[in-house]
Short mmCIF file of C-alpha atoms in Angstrom, two decimals:
data_model
loop_
_atom_site.label_atom_id
_atom_site.label_comp_id
_atom_site.label_asym_id
_atom_site.label_seq_id
_atom_site.Cartn_x
_atom_site.Cartn_y
_atom_site.Cartn_z
CA UNK J 1 93.04 35.06 -18.49
CA UNK J 2 96.79 34.85 -18.43
CA UNK J 3 98.51 31.45 -18.87
CA UNK J 4 99.58 31.59 -15.25
CA UNK J 5 95.99 32.09 -14.06
CA UNK J 6 94.73 29.23 -16.25
CA UNK J 7 97.39 26.98 -14.81
CA UNK J 8 96.26 27.82 -11.28
CA UNK J 9 92.64 27.12 -12.12
CA UNK J 10 93.27 23.81 -13.86
CA UNK J 11 95.72 22.47 -11.31
CA UNK J 12 93.88 20.23 -8.86
CA UNK J 13 94.16 21.20 -5.22
CA UNK J 14 93.34 17.80 -3.75
CA UNK J 15 94.95 14.62 -5.06
CA UNK J 16 95.00 11.33 -3.21
CA UNK J 17 93.75 13.04 -0.05
CA UNK J 18 96.69 15.44 -0.01
CA UNK J 19 96.43 19.19 -0.27
CA UNK J 20 99.12 19.58 -2.90
CA UNK J 21 98.05 22.74 -4.64
CA UNK J 22 96.84 24.77 -1.65
CA UNK J 23 99.18 27.31 -0.13
CA UNK J 24 100.99 25.99 2.86
CA UNK J 25 100.05 27.34 6.27
CA UNK J 26 102.61 28.19 8.80
CA UNK J 27 102.70 25.67 11.55
CA UNK J 28 101.59 27.23 14.81
CA UNK J 29 104.34 27.24 17.34
CA UNK J 30 103.41 25.98 20.81
CA UNK J 31 102.92 28.75 23.37
CA UNK J 32 105.54 28.92 26.05
CA UNK J 33 104.54 27.87 29.52
CA UNK J 34 102.81 30.56 31.56
CA UNK J 35 105.27 31.95 34.02
CA UNK J 36 104.41 34.56 36.61
CA UNK J 37 106.14 37.85 36.44
CA UNK J 38 108.58 38.33 39.24
CA UNK J 39 108.39 41.67 40.89
CA UNK J 40 110.80 43.25 43.31
CA UNK J 41 110.62 41.77 46.77
CA UNK J 42 108.63 38.70 45.68
CA UNK J 43 110.24 35.30 46.20
CA UNK J 44 108.96 32.30 44.28
CA UNK J 45 109.67 28.86 45.67
CA UNK J 46 110.77 26.23 43.11
CA UNK J 47 108.45 23.31 42.60
CA UNK J 48 111.05 20.83 43.77
CA UNK J 49 111.45 22.68 47.06
CA UNK J 50 107.76 23.16 47.87
CA UNK J 51 106.54 21.31 50.91
CA UNK J 52 103.28 19.39 50.71
CA UNK J 53 101.27 18.13 53.66
CA UNK J 54 102.78 14.64 53.36
CA UNK J 55 106.34 16.05 53.54
CA UNK J 56 105.76 18.34 56.51
CA UNK J 57 107.36 17.44 59.80
CA UNK J 58 105.20 15.77 62.40
CA UNK J 59 103.09 18.32 64.30
CA UNK J 60 99.96 18.19 66.33
CA UNK J 61 96.51 18.07 64.71
CA UNK J 62 95.68 21.73 65.31
CA UNK J 63 98.82 23.01 63.59
CA UNK J 64 98.26 20.59 60.70
CA UNK J 65 94.72 21.88 60.17
CA UNK J 66 95.94 25.48 60.22
CA UNK J 67 98.64 24.74 57.67
CA UNK J 68 96.20 22.96 55.35
CA UNK J 69 93.72 25.83 55.66
CA UNK J 70 96.36 28.42 54.79
CA UNK J 71 97.55 26.41 51.79
CA UNK J 72 94.02 25.90 50.55
CA UNK J 73 93.30 29.62 50.88
CA UNK J 74 96.47 30.51 49.04
CA UNK J 75 95.78 28.08 46.19
CA UNK J 76 92.19 29.28 45.85
CA UNK J 77 93.22 32.94 45.62
CA UNK J 78 95.95 32.07 43.15
CA UNK J 79 93.49 30.19 40.93
CA UNK J 80 91.07 33.12 41.03
CA UNK J 81 93.82 35.54 40.14
CA UNK J 82 95.03 33.47 37.20
CA UNK J 83 91.47 32.95 35.89
CA UNK J 84 90.92 36.70 35.89
CA UNK J 85 94.16 37.32 34.05
CA UNK J 86 96.09 38.26 37.15
CA UNK J 87 99.77 37.76 37.88
CA UNK J 88 101.79 36.90 40.92
CA UNK J 89 102.45 40.58 41.47
CA UNK J 90 98.71 41.25 41.72
CA UNK J 91 98.30 38.14 43.85
CA UNK J 92 101.05 39.20 46.21
CA UNK J 93 99.49 42.64 46.48
CA UNK J 94 96.15 41.05 47.43
CA UNK J 95 97.74 38.75 49.98
CA UNK J 96 99.90 41.44 51.58
CA UNK J 97 97.33 44.28 51.57
CA UNK J 98 96.61 44.83 55.28
CA UNK J 99 93.58 47.03 54.68
CA UNK J 100 91.80 44.44 52.55
CA UNK J 101 92.56 41.58 54.89
CA UNK J 102 91.33 43.65 57.85
CA UNK J 103 88.01 44.52 56.22
CA UNK J 104 87.46 40.98 54.98
CA UNK J 105 88.13 39.51 58.43
CA UNK J 106 85.80 41.71 60.49
CA UNK J 107 84.47 40.22 63.67
CA UNK J 108 81.09 38.56 63.36
CA UNK J 109 79.37 40.84 65.88
CA UNK J 110 80.70 43.97 64.20
CA UNK J 111 79.70 42.66 60.78
CA UNK J 112 76.17 41.92 62.00
CA UNK J 113 75.89 45.44 63.45
CA UNK J 114 76.94 47.07 60.20
CA UNK J 115 74.64 44.80 58.17
CA UNK J 116 71.64 45.60 60.38
CA UNK J 117 72.17 49.34 60.02
CA UNK J 118 72.62 49.11 56.27
CA UNK J 119 69.48 46.96 56.00
CA UNK J 120 67.51 49.46 58.07
CA UNK J 121 68.40 52.12 55.51
CA UNK J 122 67.53 50.28 52.30
CA UNK J 123 67.32 46.71 51.05
CA UNK J 124 69.38 47.37 47.92
CA UNK J 125 72.16 48.90 50.03
CA UNK J 126 72.20 45.65 51.95
CA UNK J 127 72.53 43.72 48.68
CA UNK J 128 75.49 45.90 47.70
CA UNK J 129 76.98 45.37 51.16
CA UNK J 130 76.89 41.59 50.73
CA UNK J 131 78.58 41.91 47.34
CA UNK J 132 81.76 43.46 48.78
CA UNK J 133 83.55 40.18 49.40
CA UNK J 134 82.90 36.48 49.79
CA UNK J 135 83.35 36.58 53.57
CA UNK J 136 80.68 39.22 54.06
CA UNK J 137 78.33 37.35 51.78
CA UNK J 138 78.75 34.11 53.71
CA UNK J 139 78.37 35.67 57.15
CA UNK J 140 75.16 37.63 56.39
CA UNK J 141 71.74 36.11 55.58
CA UNK J 142 70.57 36.15 51.98
CA UNK J 143 67.29 38.01 51.29
CA UNK J 144 66.21 35.49 48.66
CA UNK J 145 63.89 32.96 50.23
CA UNK J 146 63.24 35.27 53.21
CA UNK J 147 61.91 38.30 51.35
CA UNK J 148 58.33 37.94 52.64
CA UNK J 149 58.60 35.82 55.79
CA UNK J 150 61.25 38.13 57.33
CA UNK J 151 59.93 41.71 57.81
CA UNK J 152 63.51 43.04 57.84
CA UNK J 153 63.72 42.40 54.10
CA UNK J 154 60.49 44.19 53.16
CA UNK J 155 61.27 47.06 50.71
CA UNK J 156 59.22 49.65 52.61
CA UNK J 157 60.60 52.72 50.85
CA UNK J 158 59.92 51.41 47.35
CA UNK J 159 56.84 52.09 45.24
CA UNK J 160 55.78 50.81 41.84
CA UNK J 161 56.19 53.64 39.34
CA UNK J 162 53.12 54.54 37.22
CA UNK J 163 54.27 54.88 33.62
CA UNK J 164 51.30 56.77 32.19
CA UNK J 165 49.98 56.70 28.61
CA UNK J 166 47.99 53.56 29.44
CA UNK J 167 51.12 51.47 30.04
CA UNK J 168 49.69 49.36 32.85
CA UNK J 169 51.85 46.66 34.48
CA UNK J 170 51.94 43.76 32.04
CA UNK J 171 51.43 45.91 28.94
CA UNK J 172 53.06 44.28 25.88
CA UNK J 173 55.10 47.43 25.20
CA UNK J 174 56.86 47.08 28.56
CA UNK J 175 58.18 43.58 27.67
CA UNK J 176 57.45 42.27 31.16
CA UNK J 177 59.43 44.97 32.99
CA UNK J 178 58.14 47.14 35.84
CA UNK J 179 59.89 50.16 37.29
CA UNK J 180 60.15 50.99 40.98
CA UNK J 181 61.37 54.16 42.65
CA UNK J 182 62.60 54.86 46.16
CA UNK J 183 60.62 57.46 48.08
CA UNK J 184 63.67 58.46 50.12
CA UNK J 185 66.49 58.50 47.57
CA UNK J 186 64.72 58.82 44.22
CA UNK J 187 66.55 55.76 42.87
CA UNK J 188 64.89 53.90 40.00
CA UNK J 189 65.11 50.14 39.45
CA UNK J 190 63.66 48.12 36.57
CA UNK J 191 62.60 44.56 37.37
CA UNK J 192 61.28 41.85 35.08
CA UNK J 193 57.98 40.54 36.48
CA UNK J 194 56.17 38.30 33.98
CA UNK J 195 53.43 37.52 36.52
CA UNK J 196 51.49 40.62 35.42
CA UNK J 197 50.30 38.80 32.34
CA UNK J 198 47.42 37.27 34.29
CA UNK J 199 47.46 39.29 37.53
CA UNK J 200 46.41 42.76 38.62
CA UNK J 201 48.11 44.75 41.36
CA UNK J 202 45.82 46.02 44.13
CA UNK J 203 48.10 47.57 46.72
CA UNK J 204 51.73 47.89 47.82
CA UNK J 205 51.94 47.19 51.60
CA UNK J 206 55.51 47.50 52.95
CA UNK J 207 56.76 47.67 49.37
CA UNK J 208 55.38 44.19 48.58
CA UNK J 209 53.01 43.77 45.65
CA UNK J 210 49.51 42.58 46.48
CA UNK J 211 48.37 40.73 43.34
CA UNK J 212 45.02 39.26 42.36
CA UNK J 213 44.60 36.55 39.76
CA UNK J 214 42.32 37.81 37.01
CA UNK J 215 40.43 34.50 36.72
CA UNK J 216 40.45 32.78 40.10
CA UNK J 217 40.74 35.99 42.24
CA UNK J 218 43.49 34.26 44.25
CA UNK J 219 45.70 36.66 46.21
CA UNK J 220 49.48 36.55 46.00
CA UNK J 221 52.01 38.59 47.91
CA UNK J 222 55.13 39.16 45.80
CA UNK J 223 58.51 40.55 46.76
CA UNK J 224 59.55 42.46 43.61
CA UNK J 225 63.31 42.16 44.18
CA UNK J 226 63.73 38.61 45.48
CA UNK J 227 60.83 36.95 43.64
CA UNK J 228 59.46 35.33 46.81
CA UNK J 229 55.71 34.67 46.66
CA UNK J 230 53.18 33.84 49.39
CA UNK J 231 49.81 32.39 48.33
CA UNK J 232 46.45 33.27 49.87
CA UNK J 233 42.94 31.98 49.13
CA UNK J 234 40.75 33.57 46.43
CA UNK J 235 38.86 36.72 47.35
CA UNK J 236 35.69 35.17 45.98
CA UNK J 237 35.60 32.95 49.09
CA UNK J 238 34.53 35.95 51.16
CA UNK J 239 31.15 36.48 49.49
CA UNK J 240 29.37 33.36 50.87
CA UNK J 241 30.40 34.46 54.35
CA UNK J 242 29.17 38.00 53.73
CA UNK J 243 25.84 36.56 52.63
CA UNK J 244 25.52 34.93 56.06
CA UNK J 245 25.97 38.39 57.58
CA UNK J 246 23.23 39.87 55.40
CA UNK J 247 25.50 41.44 52.76
CA UNK J 248 24.53 40.16 49.31
CA UNK J 249 26.64 41.05 46.28
CA UNK J 250 25.95 39.94 42.74
CA UNK J 251 28.51 38.02 40.75
CA UNK J 252 28.93 40.88 38.30
CA UNK J 253 30.00 43.26 41.11
CA UNK J 254 32.48 40.92 42.79
CA UNK J 255 35.48 42.30 40.96
CA UNK J 256 34.53 45.93 41.54
CA UNK J 257 33.91 45.45 45.27
CA UNK J 258 37.31 43.81 45.74
CA UNK J 259 39.27 46.28 43.64
CA UNK J 260 39.71 49.01 46.26
CA UNK J 261 41.59 47.45 49.14
CA UNK J 262 44.25 48.45 51.66
CA UNK J 263 46.50 45.68 52.92
CA UNK J 264 48.76 45.11 55.89
CA UNK J 265 51.27 42.28 56.36
CA UNK J 266 52.34 40.64 59.63
CA UNK J 267 54.59 37.66 60.35
CA UNK J 268 54.59 35.71 63.63
CA UNK J 269 57.52 33.90 65.22
CA UNK J 270 56.65 30.65 63.45
CA UNK J 271 56.95 32.33 60.04
CA UNK J 272 53.21 32.39 59.30
CA UNK J 273 52.27 35.35 57.11
CA UNK J 274 48.92 37.02 57.81
CA UNK J 275 47.31 39.48 55.44
CA UNK J 276 44.57 41.91 56.45
CA UNK J 277 42.55 43.66 53.77
CA UNK J 278 40.49 46.78 54.31
CA UNK J 279 37.67 46.45 51.76
CA UNK J 280 36.73 50.08 51.14
CA UNK J 281 33.52 49.48 49.20
CA UNK J 282 32.28 46.83 51.61
CA UNK J 283 33.21 48.74 54.81
CA UNK J 284 34.66 45.55 56.25
CA UNK J 285 38.03 44.04 57.06
CA UNK J 286 39.04 40.48 56.18
CA UNK J 287 42.08 38.41 57.01
CA UNK J 288 43.74 35.21 55.85
CA UNK J 289 46.95 33.40 56.79
CA UNK J 290 49.17 31.08 54.82
CA UNK J 291 47.45 27.70 54.67
CA UNK J 292 43.90 29.05 55.03
CA UNK J 293 41.26 28.10 52.48
CA UNK J 294 39.08 31.19 52.78
CA UNK J 295 39.04 34.78 53.98
CA UNK J 296 37.39 35.65 57.28
CA UNK J 297 35.45 38.96 57.30
CA UNK J 298 34.52 41.05 60.32
CA UNK J 299 30.98 41.12 61.67
CA UNK J 300 31.18 44.89 62.18
CA UNK J 301 31.46 47.68 59.63
CA UNK J 302 33.68 50.75 59.43
CA UNK J 303 33.82 53.74 57.10
CA UNK J 304 36.90 55.29 55.44
CA UNK J 305 38.78 52.03 55.03
CA UNK J 306 39.98 53.21 51.61
CA UNK J 307 42.40 55.58 53.41
CA UNK J 308 43.54 53.12 56.10
CA UNK J 309 47.25 53.24 56.88
CA UNK J 310 49.21 49.98 57.30
CA UNK J 311 51.87 50.17 59.98
CA UNK J 312 53.52 47.40 61.97
CA UNK J 313 51.12 44.74 60.68
CA UNK J 314 48.04 46.69 61.82
CA UNK J 315 45.61 48.98 60.04
CA UNK J 316 45.09 52.51 61.38
CA UNK J 317 41.86 54.31 60.49
CA UNK J 318 40.59 57.80 61.32
CA UNK J 319 36.96 58.05 62.31
CA UNK J 320 35.15 61.32 62.95
CA UNK J 321 36.50 64.82 62.56
CA UNK J 322 33.45 65.99 60.63
CA UNK J 323 30.71 68.07 62.21
CA UNK J 324 30.98 68.06 66.00
CA UNK J 325 32.60 64.65 66.37
CA UNK J 326 36.21 64.51 67.56
CA UNK J 327 38.83 62.76 65.47
CA UNK J 328 39.45 59.22 66.68
CA UNK J 329 42.41 57.12 65.64
CA UNK J 330 41.47 53.41 65.60
CA UNK J 331 43.73 50.40 65.24
CA UNK J 332 42.79 47.02 63.78
CA UNK J 333 45.22 44.31 64.85
CA UNK J 334 45.77 40.94 63.17
CA UNK J 335 44.32 37.89 64.94
CA UNK J 336 46.22 36.33 67.79
CA UNK J 337 47.66 32.87 67.36
CA UNK J 338 45.95 31.58 70.51
CA UNK J 339 42.38 32.55 69.56
CA UNK J 340 41.94 33.52 65.89
CA UNK J 341 38.24 32.54 65.79
CA UNK J 342 37.20 35.51 67.95
CA UNK J 343 38.90 38.08 65.72
CA UNK J 344 35.83 38.76 63.56
CA UNK J 345 33.76 40.05 66.51
CA UNK J 346 36.45 42.14 68.26
CA UNK J 347 35.92 45.83 67.41
CA UNK J 348 38.82 48.16 66.61
CA UNK J 349 40.76 49.65 69.49
CA UNK J 350 40.82 53.40 69.96
CA UNK J 351 44.38 54.74 70.11
CA UNK J 352 43.70 58.41 70.76
CA UNK J 353 41.42 61.27 69.79
CA UNK J 354 41.73 64.95 68.97
CA UNK J 355 39.13 67.69 69.61
CA UNK J 356 37.26 68.88 66.55
CA UNK J 357 38.10 72.53 67.29
CA UNK J 358 41.78 71.70 66.71
CA UNK J 359 41.54 69.37 63.72
CA UNK J 360 39.03 68.85 60.93
CA UNK J 361 39.02 66.41 58.00
CA UNK J 362 41.88 64.40 59.50
CA UNK J 363 44.20 62.05 57.62
CA UNK J 364 46.93 59.68 58.80
CA UNK J 365 50.41 59.52 57.30
CA UNK J 366 53.72 57.96 58.28
CA UNK J 367 56.73 60.27 58.17
CA UNK J 368 60.22 59.62 59.57
CA UNK J 369 58.95 56.46 61.31
CA UNK J 370 56.29 58.49 63.15
CA UNK J 371 52.51 58.42 62.85
CA UNK J 372 51.16 61.90 62.07
CA UNK J 373 47.65 63.32 61.97
CA UNK J 374 47.06 65.94 59.26
CA UNK J 375 44.00 68.15 58.86
CA UNK J 376 42.58 71.66 58.67
CA UNK J 377 42.09 74.14 61.45
CA UNK J 378 38.64 75.25 62.57
CA UNK J 379 38.50 77.97 59.85
CA UNK J 380 39.57 75.56 57.10
CA UNK J 381 42.32 77.95 56.00
CA UNK J 382 45.50 76.37 57.40
CA UNK J 383 46.97 72.91 57.73
CA UNK J 384 47.69 71.61 61.23
CA UNK J 385 49.92 68.66 62.02
CA UNK J 386 50.05 66.56 65.21
CA UNK J 387 52.07 63.59 66.35
CA UNK J 388 49.85 60.72 67.38
CA UNK J 389 52.34 59.99 70.19
CA UNK J 390 51.78 63.50 71.61
CA UNK J 391 48.01 63.09 71.44
CA UNK J 392 48.35 59.72 73.15
CA UNK J 393 50.16 61.45 76.03
CA UNK J 394 47.44 64.11 76.29
CA UNK J 395 49.51 66.90 74.70
CA UNK J 396 47.21 68.78 72.30
CA UNK J 397 48.92 72.18 72.37
CA UNK J 398 52.08 71.22 70.46
CA UNK J 399 51.68 71.39 66.70
CA UNK J 400 54.37 70.07 64.41
CA UNK J 401 55.86 72.89 62.32
CA UNK J 402 58.75 71.13 60.60
CA UNK J 403 59.20 67.78 58.87
CA UNK J 404 62.61 68.56 57.38
CA UNK J 405 63.08 67.72 53.71
CA UNK J 406 59.97 65.55 53.60
CA UNK J 407 56.92 66.44 51.52
CA UNK J 408 53.58 64.86 52.43
CA UNK J 409 51.09 63.85 49.75
CA UNK J 410 47.58 63.56 51.18
CA UNK J 411 45.14 61.61 49.04
CA UNK J 412 43.37 58.28 49.24
CA UNK J 413 46.78 56.69 50.03
CA UNK J 414 48.96 59.11 51.97
CA UNK J 415 52.74 58.99 51.84
CA UNK J 416 55.89 60.98 52.58
CA UNK J 417 58.47 61.66 49.86
CA UNK J 418 61.94 63.17 50.11
CA UNK J 419 61.78 66.50 48.28
CA UNK J 420 65.45 66.41 47.25
CA UNK J 421 64.61 64.43 44.11
CA UNK J 422 61.39 66.38 43.35
CA UNK J 423 62.50 69.65 41.73
CA UNK J 424 59.08 71.32 41.77
CA UNK J 425 58.20 70.44 45.38
CA UNK J 426 59.96 72.03 48.30
CA UNK J 427 60.62 70.37 51.62
CA UNK J 428 58.61 70.89 54.78
CA UNK J 429 55.38 71.07 52.77
CA UNK J 430 52.10 69.20 52.34
CA UNK J 431 50.41 68.57 48.98
CA UNK J 432 46.66 68.09 49.32
CA UNK J 433 45.69 65.80 46.46
CA UNK J 434 42.12 65.60 47.77
CA UNK J 435 41.62 69.30 46.95
CA UNK J 436 41.98 68.82 43.20
CA UNK J 437 38.23 68.83 42.70
CA UNK J 438 37.96 72.29 44.27
CA UNK J 439 39.53 73.82 47.33
CA UNK J 440 41.75 76.60 48.57
CA UNK J 441 43.68 77.12 45.31
CA UNK J 442 40.73 76.58 42.99
CA UNK J 443 39.30 73.81 40.88
CA UNK J 444 41.64 71.37 39.20
CA UNK J 445 44.88 72.53 40.87
CA UNK J 446 47.25 70.78 43.25
CA UNK J 447 47.66 73.02 46.33
CA UNK J 448 50.85 72.91 48.38
CA UNK J 449 50.98 74.17 51.96
CA UNK J 450 54.29 75.47 53.33
CA UNK J 451 54.55 74.56 57.00
CA UNK J 452 57.36 77.05 57.65
CA UNK J 453 55.60 80.14 56.24
CA UNK J 454 51.98 78.94 56.65
CA UNK J 455 51.24 79.88 53.04
CA UNK J 456 49.56 78.15 50.11
CA UNK J 457 51.34 77.57 46.80
CA UNK J 458 50.51 75.95 43.47
CA UNK J 459 52.78 73.09 42.48
CA UNK J 460 52.58 73.55 38.69
CA UNK J 461 50.38 74.95 35.97
CA UNK J 462 47.63 72.84 34.53
CA UNK J 463 44.16 71.66 35.36
CA UNK J 464 43.41 68.11 36.45
CA UNK J 465 39.68 68.33 35.73
CA UNK J 466 38.82 70.60 32.82
CA UNK J 467 41.80 70.12 30.47
CA UNK J 468 44.54 67.60 29.78
CA UNK J 469 47.77 68.05 31.71
CA UNK J 470 50.66 69.54 29.73
CA UNK J 471 53.38 67.20 28.54
CA UNK J 472 55.91 65.93 29.28
CA UNK J 473 54.57 64.82 32.65
CA UNK J 474 56.62 65.97 35.60
CA UNK J 475 57.77 63.55 38.28
CA UNK J 476 55.35 65.17 40.72
CA UNK J 477 52.45 63.98 38.58
CA UNK J 478 53.68 60.40 38.78
CA UNK J 479 54.06 60.64 42.56
CA UNK J 480 50.60 62.19 42.87
CA UNK J 481 49.18 59.30 40.86
CA UNK J 482 50.47 56.86 43.50
CA UNK J 483 47.99 58.39 45.97
CA UNK J 484 45.05 57.05 43.93
CA UNK J 485 45.18 53.33 43.28
CA UNK J 486 42.56 53.58 40.52
CA UNK J 487 45.05 55.45 38.32
CA UNK J 488 48.20 53.92 39.82
CA UNK J 489 47.48 50.34 38.71
CA UNK J 490 45.77 51.20 35.41
CA UNK J 491 48.72 52.89 33.70
CA UNK J 492 47.13 56.37 33.61
CA UNK J 493 48.35 59.61 35.13
CA UNK J 494 46.04 61.29 37.63
CA UNK J 495 44.03 63.41 35.23
CA UNK J 496 40.29 63.34 34.76
CA UNK J 497 40.50 64.48 31.14
CA UNK J 498 43.10 62.65 29.08
CA UNK J 499 44.82 64.36 26.16
#
């Protein structure tokens, strides 16, 4: 080392608590006071000339309150602007922008009208609407806390997305996240739902998740976007009552008999939530309300509850349509508040019926807020479509030939999907998922019926039964899986032979 380097190493840096050998740091100069930039046409009042409420001339109480409110509003907006790095020029632009002040000060009635129309379209659009400004957020109700008890906030167009590859909800590889997709817009949303660690999803009525505790079989109704939960009694409480009706089920079969359910949700004026479950393997319907300790089953039986359609808090079931029996549309309503004890003995009400020569193998589906009846003609070669409202009025000669851009998927759980976000499915068509086992287009295929041309098509290549489906899975396969709850909630794609 050089003599200079040795001198630096041997010289002590700290002596008597003073940093004598260390290099001196430049003393930091104090920052000048923050002064707003003055733009053209902006006048700033000196602090000595500003008038405060105590210095204002004597006025009446109403004028004083208005002045205080304006000053408070001005100070609040100025603080927000400075916290966000804004300047007086930006602040003056915000205060003098007539368009922004007009939109932020909409009349309450007009704001409620716009909010109701946005909410009728989609719940997430309503959330974005409330995020526009603070005034709109204050004047409109918040979905959180009302997600289940207020039917307006039910996410009806949303469905839990089946991931495939065995990634069931709650799988460790998903890290607690679950994806949902909108049947009308094709929008995807990922939500963190840790409740799937000890729960299984059974159904998705009105976009709400019907969950069952894996140990206690307790039922929970979860809003996936707001996190609101409504508790119901365990499903195991229904078996002692079924035993009184002569229906005995062993303990080992309890889980299997309560796995295939169709649910409907209704809310009365008092905010009581009632859940009806169509137990497909038991051929019975049961209900429970918030605060009940057990489920109440019906004393009568009914077939085809696995394909029941929830609509408006009721369950709609098709009976007949096979052989020489006409197709009957039945409705099961929730119990009335005045006399809930008589609900178990009241049979379903018949809504309408259709002659068997016009419709065979009928199915119900909701499309464009209408209840439709789908089935085959008498020769089992074409698909016919009727409005239930037309059949209710006695009109059986008008068949529906157009459903616009909608594509109907007919399976165990029927639904309508907007074809604009499904590249391989055209609009105004009907996919018959029930024909996969063998039908018009052959064994293992997904047939698609074009309502406009009255022709049959094949959605994609591949065989559902005899061979694994080609990868990567198309979006149509995921949507088709939603029609069968056995695959939908197990993390598998609808394919009877996995690859």
